[in-house]
Coordinates of C-alpha atoms and ligand atoms in Angstrom, one line a residue:
X19 CA 22.3 -12.9 31.1
X20 CA 21.6 -14.9 34.2
X21 CA 23.4 -14.6 37.6
X22 CA 26.7 -16.3 38.0
X23 CA 30.3 -15.3 37.4
X24 CA 29.9 -13.4 34.1
X25 CA 29.2 -10.0 35.5
X26 CA 31.9 -8.0 37.3
X27 CA 30.7 -5.6 39.9
X28 CA 33.9 -4.3 41.6
X29 CA 35.7 -2.1 39.1
X30 CA 33.1 -3.0 36.4
X31 CA 29.5 -1.9 37.0
X32 CA 30.7 -0.1 40.1
X33 CA 33.9 1.7 39.2
X34 CA 34.9 3.7 42.2
X35 CA 38.4 4.5 40.9
X36 CA 36.6 6.7 38.3
X37 CA 33.6 7.6 40.6
X38 CA 31.2 6.0 38.1
X39 CA 28.4 3.5 38.6
X40 CA 26.3 1.9 35.9
X41 CA 22.7 2.7 35.9
X42 CA 22.0 -1.0 35.3
X43 CA 22.5 -1.9 39.0
X44 CA 19.2 -0.1 39.7
X45 CA 17.2 -1.7 36.9
X46 CA 18.6 -5.0 35.8
X47 CA 16.4 -8.0 36.6
X48 CA 19.3 -10.5 36.8
X49 CA 21.3 -8.1 39.0
X50 CA 18.3 -7.8 41.2
X51 CA 18.0 -11.6 41.4
X52 CA 21.6 -11.8 42.4
X53 CA 21.0 -9.2 45.2
X54 CA 18.4 -11.4 46.8
X55 CA 20.8 -14.4 46.9
X56 CA 24.1 -12.6 47.6
X57 CA 23.0 -9.7 49.8
X58 CA 19.6 -10.2 51.4
X59 CA 20.1 -13.9 52.1
X60 CA 23.4 -13.2 53.9
X61 CA 23.1 -9.8 55.7
X62 CA 21.7 -8.8 59.0
X63 CA 18.3 -7.2 58.3
X64 CA 16.2 -5.2 60.7
X65 CA 12.9 -6.9 61.7
X66 CA 11.5 -4.8 64.5
X67 CA 11.9 -3.4 68.0
X68 CA 11.6 -5.5 71.2
X69 CA 8.8 -3.1 72.3
X70 CA 6.7 -4.4 69.4
X71 CA 6.5 -7.8 71.2
X72 CA 6.7 -7.0 74.9
X73 CA 4.8 -10.0 76.2
X74 CA 5.2 -13.8 75.8
X75 CA 3.3 -14.9 72.7
X76 CA 3.4 -11.4 71.1
X77 CA 4.3 -11.4 67.4
X78 CA 4.4 -9.1 64.4
X79 CA 5.1 -9.7 60.8
X80 CA 8.3 -8.4 59.2
X81 CA 10.1 -8.8 55.9
X82 CA 13.5 -10.0 54.9
X83 CA 14.2 -9.3 51.3
X84 CA 11.0 -10.1 49.5
X85 CA 9.8 -12.7 52.1
X86 CA 7.4 -12.4 55.0
X87 CA 8.8 -13.4 58.4
X88 CA 7.2 -13.7 61.9
X89 CA 9.1 -11.9 64.6
X90 CA 7.8 -13.2 68.0
X91 CA 8.5 -13.7 71.6
X92 CA 7.8 -17.2 72.7
X93 CA 6.1 -18.3 75.9
X94 CA 9.5 -18.4 77.6
X95 CA 10.3 -14.8 76.6
X96 CA 12.8 -15.7 73.8
X97 CA 12.8 -13.8 70.5
X98 CA 12.5 -15.7 67.2
X99 CA 12.3 -14.8 63.6
X100 CA 10.7 -17.5 61.4
X101 CA 10.0 -17.6 57.7
X102 CA 6.3 -17.1 57.4
X103 CA 6.0 -20.1 55.1
X104 CA 4.4 -23.4 55.7
X105 CA 6.8 -26.4 55.2
X106 CA 4.0 -28.3 53.5
X107 CA 3.2 -26.1 50.5
X108 CA 4.5 -22.6 51.4
X109 CA 1.3 -20.9 52.5
X110 CA 1.7 -18.1 55.0
X111 CA 1.0 -19.5 58.4
X112 CA 0.4 -16.1 59.9
X113 CA -2.0 -13.7 58.2
X114 CA -2.2 -10.9 60.8
X115 CA 0.2 -8.0 61.1
X116 CA 0.5 -8.5 64.8
X117 CA -1.1 -10.3 67.7
X118 CA -0.5 -12.8 70.5
X119 CA -0.6 -16.5 69.9
X120 CA 1.0 -19.7 71.1
X121 CA 0.7 -21.3 67.7
X122 CA 0.5 -20.6 64.0
X123 CA -2.0 -22.7 62.2
X124 CA -1.7 -23.0 58.4
X125 CA -5.0 -22.1 56.8
X126 CA -4.4 -24.5 53.8
X127 CA -4.3 -28.0 55.3
X128 CA -3.9 -27.1 58.9
X129 CA -0.3 -28.0 59.8
X130 CA 0.2 -26.3 63.2
X131 CA 3.5 -24.8 64.4
X132 CA 4.3 -23.7 68.0
X133 CA 5.6 -20.3 69.0
X134 CA 9.0 -21.9 69.1
X135 CA 8.7 -23.0 65.5
X136 CA 8.1 -26.7 66.0
X137 CA 5.6 -28.6 63.9
X138 CA 3.1 -29.7 66.6
X139 CA 0.0 -30.7 64.6
X140 CA -0.5 -32.5 61.3
X141 CA -3.9 -33.7 60.2
X142 CA -4.2 -37.3 59.0
X143 CA -0.9 -38.1 60.7
X144 CA -2.1 -41.6 61.2
X145 CA -4.5 -42.3 58.4
X146 CA -2.7 -40.4 55.7
X147 CA 1.0 -40.4 56.7
X148 CA 0.8 -43.7 58.5
X149 CA 2.8 -42.1 61.3
X150 CA 5.8 -42.0 59.0
X151 CA 6.3 -38.2 59.0
X152 CA 9.2 -37.1 61.2
X153 CA 7.7 -33.8 62.5
X154 CA 11.0 -32.8 64.1
X155 CA 12.4 -32.2 60.6
X156 CA 9.6 -29.9 59.4
X157 CA 9.4 -27.0 61.8
X158 CA 9.4 -23.4 60.6
X159 CA 12.6 -22.2 59.1
X160 CA 14.3 -20.0 61.6
X161 CA 16.8 -17.1 61.2
X162 CA 19.6 -16.1 63.6
X163 CA 18.4 -13.2 65.8
X164 CA 20.3 -10.4 67.5
X165 CA 18.8 -7.8 69.7
X166 CA 21.0 -4.7 70.0
X167 CA 19.8 -2.2 72.6
X168 CA 16.3 -3.5 71.8
X169 CA 16.6 -3.2 68.0
X170 CA 16.2 -6.6 66.5
X171 CA 18.0 -7.9 63.5
X172 CA 17.9 -11.3 61.8
X173 CA 20.1 -13.1 59.3
X174 CA 19.7 -16.4 57.4
X175 CA 23.3 -17.2 57.0
X176 CA 25.2 -18.7 60.0
X177 CA 28.5 -17.8 58.4
X178 CA 27.8 -14.1 58.5
X179 CA 29.7 -12.5 61.4
X180 CA 27.9 -11.9 64.6
X181 CA 25.8 -8.7 64.6
X182 CA 28.3 -6.5 66.6
X183 CA 31.1 -7.6 64.3
X184 CA 28.9 -6.9 61.3
X185 CA 28.3 -3.4 62.6
X186 CA 32.0 -3.0 62.9
X187 CA 33.1 0.6 63.2
X188 CA 29.6 1.9 63.0
X189 CA 29.1 0.8 66.6
X190 CA 30.0 4.2 68.0
X191 CA 27.5 5.9 65.8
X192 CA 24.7 3.3 66.2
X193 CA 25.2 3.3 69.9
X194 CA 24.8 7.1 69.8
X195 CA 21.5 6.5 67.9
X196 CA 20.3 4.0 70.5
X197 CA 20.9 6.4 73.4
X198 CA 18.0 8.2 74.9
X199 CA 18.1 12.0 74.9
X200 CA 19.7 11.9 78.3
X201 CA 22.6 9.8 77.0
X202 CA 21.7 6.6 78.8
X203 CA 20.7 3.3 77.2
X204 CA 17.2 3.1 78.7
X205 CA 14.1 1.9 76.9
X206 CA 12.7 3.2 73.7
X207 CA 9.1 2.4 72.8
X208 CA 7.8 2.0 69.3
X209 CA 4.6 3.9 68.9
X210 CA 1.7 3.4 66.5
X211 CA 2.0 0.8 63.8
X212 CA 4.4 0.4 61.0
X213 CA 4.2 2.9 58.2
X214 CA 4.2 1.0 54.9
X215 CA 4.1 2.4 51.5
X216 CA 5.4 1.7 48.0
X217 CA 7.6 3.8 45.8
X218 CA 8.4 3.1 42.1
X219 CA 12.1 3.1 42.5
X220 CA 15.0 0.7 43.2
X221 CA 15.5 0.0 47.0
X222 CA 19.1 1.4 46.9
X223 CA 18.0 5.0 46.1
X224 CA 16.6 5.5 49.6
X225 CA 19.4 3.6 51.3
X226 CA 22.2 5.7 49.7
X227 CA 20.3 8.9 50.2
X228 CA 19.9 8.4 54.0
X229 CA 23.5 7.3 54.2
X230 CA 25.1 10.4 52.9
X231 CA 23.2 12.9 50.9
X232 CA 23.6 16.2 52.7
X233 CA 23.1 18.4 49.7
X234 CA 19.8 17.8 48.1
X235 CA 18.4 20.9 49.9
X236 CA 16.9 22.4 46.7
X237 CA 14.2 19.7 46.8
X238 CA 13.3 20.6 50.3
X239 CA 13.2 24.3 49.8
X240 CA 9.5 24.7 50.3
X241 CA 9.6 22.5 53.4
X242 CA 12.4 24.6 54.9
X243 CA 10.3 27.7 54.4
X244 CA 7.5 26.5 56.7
X245 CA 7.2 25.7 60.3
X246 CA 8.1 22.0 60.7
X247 CA 10.6 21.7 63.5
X248 CA 9.5 20.2 66.8
X249 CA 10.2 23.6 68.4
X250 CA 7.6 25.3 66.2
X251 CA 10.2 27.3 64.3
X252 CA 10.7 27.5 60.6
X253 CA 12.8 24.8 59.1
X254 CA 13.0 21.0 59.5
X255 CA 15.0 20.5 62.7
X256 CA 15.5 22.0 66.0
X257 CA 19.2 21.3 65.7
X258 CA 19.3 23.6 62.6
X259 CA 18.8 26.5 65.0
X260 CA 21.6 25.3 67.3
X261 CA 24.0 24.8 64.3
X262 CA 23.4 28.3 63.0
X263 CA 24.6 29.8 66.3
X264 CA 27.6 27.6 66.9
X265 CA 30.7 26.4 65.2
X266 CA 30.3 22.8 64.0
X267 CA 31.9 20.3 61.8
X268 CA 29.1 18.8 59.7
X269 CA 30.5 15.3 59.0
X270 CA 29.9 12.4 56.7
X271 CA 31.4 9.3 58.3
X272 CA 32.1 6.1 56.3
X273 CA 33.2 2.8 57.8
X274 CA 35.2 0.2 55.9
X275 CA 32.1 -2.1 56.2
X276 CA 30.2 0.2 54.0
X277 CA 27.8 1.4 56.7
X278 CA 27.7 5.1 57.2
X279 CA 26.6 7.9 59.4
X280 CA 26.0 11.7 59.3
X281 CA 26.1 14.1 62.1
X282 CA 27.5 17.3 63.6
X283 CA 30.6 17.6 65.8
X284 CA 30.3 20.8 67.9
X285 CA 33.6 22.6 68.4
X286 CA 32.7 23.5 71.9
X287 CA 30.4 22.5 74.7
X288 CA 27.3 24.3 73.4
X289 CA 24.7 25.6 75.8
X290 CA 21.2 24.3 75.8
X291 CA 18.9 26.2 73.5
X292 CA 15.4 26.6 74.8
X293 CA 13.0 25.3 72.2
X294 CA 9.6 24.4 73.8
X295 CA 8.9 27.5 75.8
X296 CA 5.2 27.1 75.1
X297 CA 5.1 23.7 76.8
X298 CA 6.6 23.7 80.2
X299 CA 6.6 19.9 80.6
X300 CA 8.3 19.3 77.3
X301 CA 10.8 22.1 77.8
X302 CA 11.7 20.8 81.3
X303 CA 12.2 17.3 79.9
X304 CA 14.6 18.2 77.2
X305 CA 16.5 20.7 79.3
X306 CA 16.9 18.0 82.0
X307 CA 18.0 15.4 79.3
X308 CA 20.5 17.9 77.9
X309 CA 22.1 18.4 81.4
X310 CA 22.3 14.7 82.1
X311 CA 23.7 13.9 78.6
X312 CA 26.5 16.5 79.1
X313 CA 27.3 15.1 82.5
X314 CA 27.3 11.5 81.3
X315 CA 29.2 11.8 78.0
X316 CA 31.5 14.7 78.7
X317 CA 33.4 15.6 75.6
X318 CA 31.6 13.0 73.6
X319 CA 28.4 15.0 74.0
X320 CA 29.8 17.2 71.3
X321 CA 28.8 14.5 68.7
X322 CA 25.2 14.9 67.6
X323 CA 24.3 12.1 65.2
X324 CA 21.6 12.7 62.5
X325 CA 21.3 9.2 61.1
X326 CA 22.8 6.8 58.6
X327 CA 22.5 3.5 56.8
X328 CA 23.4 0.1 58.0
X329 CA 24.2 -2.0 54.9
X330 CA 22.2 -3.1 53.1
X331 CA 18.8 -1.6 53.7
X332 CA 18.2 -0.1 57.1
X333 CA 18.3 3.6 57.6
X334 CA 18.1 5.2 61.0
X335 CA 17.3 8.8 61.9
X336 CA 18.2 10.5 65.2
X337 CA 16.0 13.2 66.6
X338 CA 13.0 11.9 64.8
X339 CA 13.9 8.5 66.2
X340 CA 13.0 6.2 63.4
X341 CA 14.1 3.1 61.6
X342 CA 13.3 2.8 58.0
X343 CA 13.7 -0.4 55.9
X344 CA 14.0 -0.3 52.1
X345 CA 12.4 -3.7 51.2
X346 CA 13.1 -4.8 47.7
X347 CA 10.0 -5.6 45.6
X348 CA 11.5 -6.3 42.2
X349 CA 14.1 -3.9 40.6
X350 CA 11.5 -1.2 40.0
X351 CA 9.7 -1.0 43.3
X352 CA 10.6 -0.5 47.0
X353 CA 8.3 -1.1 49.9
X354 CA 9.3 1.3 52.6
X355 CA 8.5 0.3 56.2
X356 CA 9.2 2.8 58.9
X357 CA 8.7 2.7 62.7
X358 CA 9.0 5.6 65.2
X359 CA 10.1 5.5 68.7
X360 CA 9.9 7.6 71.8
X361 CA 11.6 7.4 75.2
X362 CA 9.4 5.0 77.2
X363 CA 9.6 6.9 80.4
X364 CA 9.0 10.4 78.8
X365 CA 5.8 12.2 79.9
X366 CA 2.9 11.9 77.5
X367 CA 3.2 15.5 76.5
X368 CA 6.7 14.8 75.1
X369 CA 5.6 11.7 73.3
X370 CA 2.8 13.7 71.7
X371 CA 5.2 16.4 70.5
X372 CA 7.4 13.7 69.0
X373 CA 4.5 11.9 67.4
X374 CA 3.1 15.0 65.8
X375 CA 6.6 15.9 64.5
X376 CA 7.1 12.6 62.8
X377 CA 3.6 12.7 61.2
X378 CA 4.4 16.0 59.5
X379 CA 8.1 15.1 58.8
X380 CA 8.5 11.5 57.7
X381 CA 6.3 8.8 56.4
X382 CA 4.1 8.7 53.3
X383 CA 2.4 12.0 54.1
X384 CA 5.4 13.6 55.7
X385 CA 6.5 16.8 54.0
X386 CA 10.2 15.9 53.4
X387 CA 9.4 12.3 52.4
X388 CA 7.1 13.4 49.6
X389 CA 10.0 15.4 48.1
X390 CA 12.3 12.4 48.4
X391 CA 9.9 10.0 46.8
X392 CA 9.6 12.3 43.8
X393 CA 13.5 12.5 43.7
X394 CA 14.0 8.7 43.8
X395 CA 11.2 7.7 41.5
X396 CA 12.4 10.2 38.9
X397 CA 16.0 9.1 39.3
X398 CA 14.8 5.6 38.8
X399 CA 13.0 6.5 35.6
X400 CA 16.2 8.2 34.6
X401 CA 18.1 5.0 35.0
X402 CA 15.8 3.0 32.6
X403 CA 15.9 4.8 29.3
X404 CA 17.4 3.1 26.3
X405 CA 19.8 5.9 25.6
X406 CA 20.2 7.0 29.2
X407 CA 21.3 3.7 30.5
X408 CA 24.4 3.7 28.2
X409 CA 25.8 6.4 30.4
X410 CA 27.0 5.9 34.0
X411 CA 26.0 7.9 37.0
X412 CA 28.6 10.2 38.5
X413 CA 29.6 9.5 42.2
X414 CA 32.8 11.5 42.2
X415 CA 32.2 14.3 44.6
X416 CA 35.1 14.7 47.0
X417 CA 37.0 11.7 45.7
X418 CA 40.5 11.7 47.1
X419 CA 39.7 14.1 49.8
X420 CA 38.5 11.7 52.5
X421 CA 40.3 12.1 55.8
X422 CA 41.1 9.2 58.1
X423 CA 39.7 10.0 61.5
X424 CA 38.4 13.4 62.3
X425 CA 39.5 15.7 64.3
X426 CA 39.1 13.9 67.6
X427 CA 40.3 10.3 68.2
X428 CA 37.2 9.3 70.1
X429 CA 35.1 9.3 67.0
X430 CA 35.4 5.6 67.1
X431 CA 37.0 3.1 64.8
X432 CA 38.8 3.3 61.5
X433 CA 36.5 5.8 60.0
X434 CA 37.0 8.3 57.2
X435 CA 35.2 11.6 57.3
X436 CA 34.6 14.5 55.0
X437 CA 33.2 17.8 56.1
X438 CA 30.1 19.3 54.7
X439 CA 29.3 17.6 51.4
X440 CA 30.8 14.7 49.5
X441 CA 29.8 11.4 48.0
X442 CA 32.2 9.3 50.0
X443 CA 29.5 7.6 51.9
X444 CA 27.7 6.5 48.8
X445 CA 31.0 5.3 47.4
X446 CA 31.7 3.2 50.5
X447 CA 28.1 1.8 50.4
X448 CA 28.4 0.8 46.7
X449 CA 31.9 -0.6 47.3
X450 CA 30.5 -2.9 49.9
X451 CA 27.5 -3.7 47.6
X452 CA 29.9 -4.6 44.8
X453 CA 32.1 -6.8 47.0
X454 CA 29.1 -8.7 48.2
X455 CA 27.8 -9.1 44.7
X456 CA 31.1 -10.5 43.5
X457 CA 30.8 -13.4 45.9
X458 CA 29.9 -16.8 44.5
X459 CA 26.2 -17.4 44.4
X460 CA 24.5 -19.5 47.0
X461 CA 25.0 -23.2 46.4
X462 CA 22.0 -25.4 47.1
X463 CA 22.8 -28.2 49.5
X464 CA 22.3 -31.7 48.3
X465 CA 18.9 -33.1 49.1
X466 CA 18.4 -34.4 52.5
X467 CA 18.3 -38.2 52.9
X468 CA 14.8 -39.5 52.3
X469 CA 12.6 -39.1 55.3
Ligands
LIG503 S1 0.3 -25.5 52.9 FE1 0.3 -25.4 55.1 S2 -0.7 -27.2 55.6 FE2 -0.6 -27.4 53.5
LIG504 FE1 15.4 14.4 51.6

């Protein structure tokens, strides 16, 4: 069956009234093709951080859906996202992961594009094209760009709401993610390159897992038994230590837009817990940040975000400050790209501690990530079997027990929350997915008048 109106997603393949989702949405080729048209071509997608392209002329390659894009800062300092695709025959016009350039020259027949996307050079313009080619019509294809506290997103569809509206009620939580440890909106700095690796599973497994799965601890049991936290204590996170000694609400937050967040709401104004006693500079830094954050945020300092997923394919993690993108590569493969960031003004000792933490925590060799990759690829296999795929997946945990708001009004927006564990976030995510998939497919515009 090809894409088009025949397939019903909301209430059909995604039946949230019953808490059931068809395994087909993870494996069907036609469904996947529809995703590229109906979701990836219309959503705001993460392409990089401003600190990746600090100087005029800097660029790095990104991905939107399956396609390569150039994320750059032009000679005037403006950010752009271009399809990395020559308008002549589609060759990649940029072949390096990152660099600095005022132009992008296609290696096939040497059409040349400026850092503002204009077609500025065409061989044989006179002898071959007889000066009849209107170069102004054949510049690089450009996406809409939004920089949010330095995190840069792009979208192909001008009819998609502006990025802040698209974020909707996630704004409170994503703002919290964008804050530095001291509660201000200063500069983050991406460090190292982009971790890139492939996993044999559908792109949605990671996105839903980061958005709401608080209870897959059995698969991290061995990791929890070793020293992994930045503080050099057993377990994965420093905040685990804090949580154990304080009363907290462990919350799953869903927004009506289908984005979601996880985090802890402390019931009181918890005291700073010393964690880096062996490293005075690092200890001083985090103690100072803690005091500043409490002073700046007041009661709101009780919220401690852990991460979440911005629909469709961007997952962010607080603490280990990272942005991960689940790039679709066919229904059966995901290319994961992840970047890590540190506060730009932090001492080098602090940056080193954070860097070492992320190396052993996340990424292709990170201890937790290896468990997750096994989970998702096995789940994907489990969606493919001839017999297995006749039976839906169960997404019913906590159905009907979502609570609007929680328990303080300043947890922004029209959110729903459940405490501890539930699958409400995954349901909200797939609800949005199904609504987007039920939209009519992209209609190709009539051909331009002859040029
Ligand atoms: S494909 Fe780029 S110049 Fe021909
Ligand atoms: Fe995990």
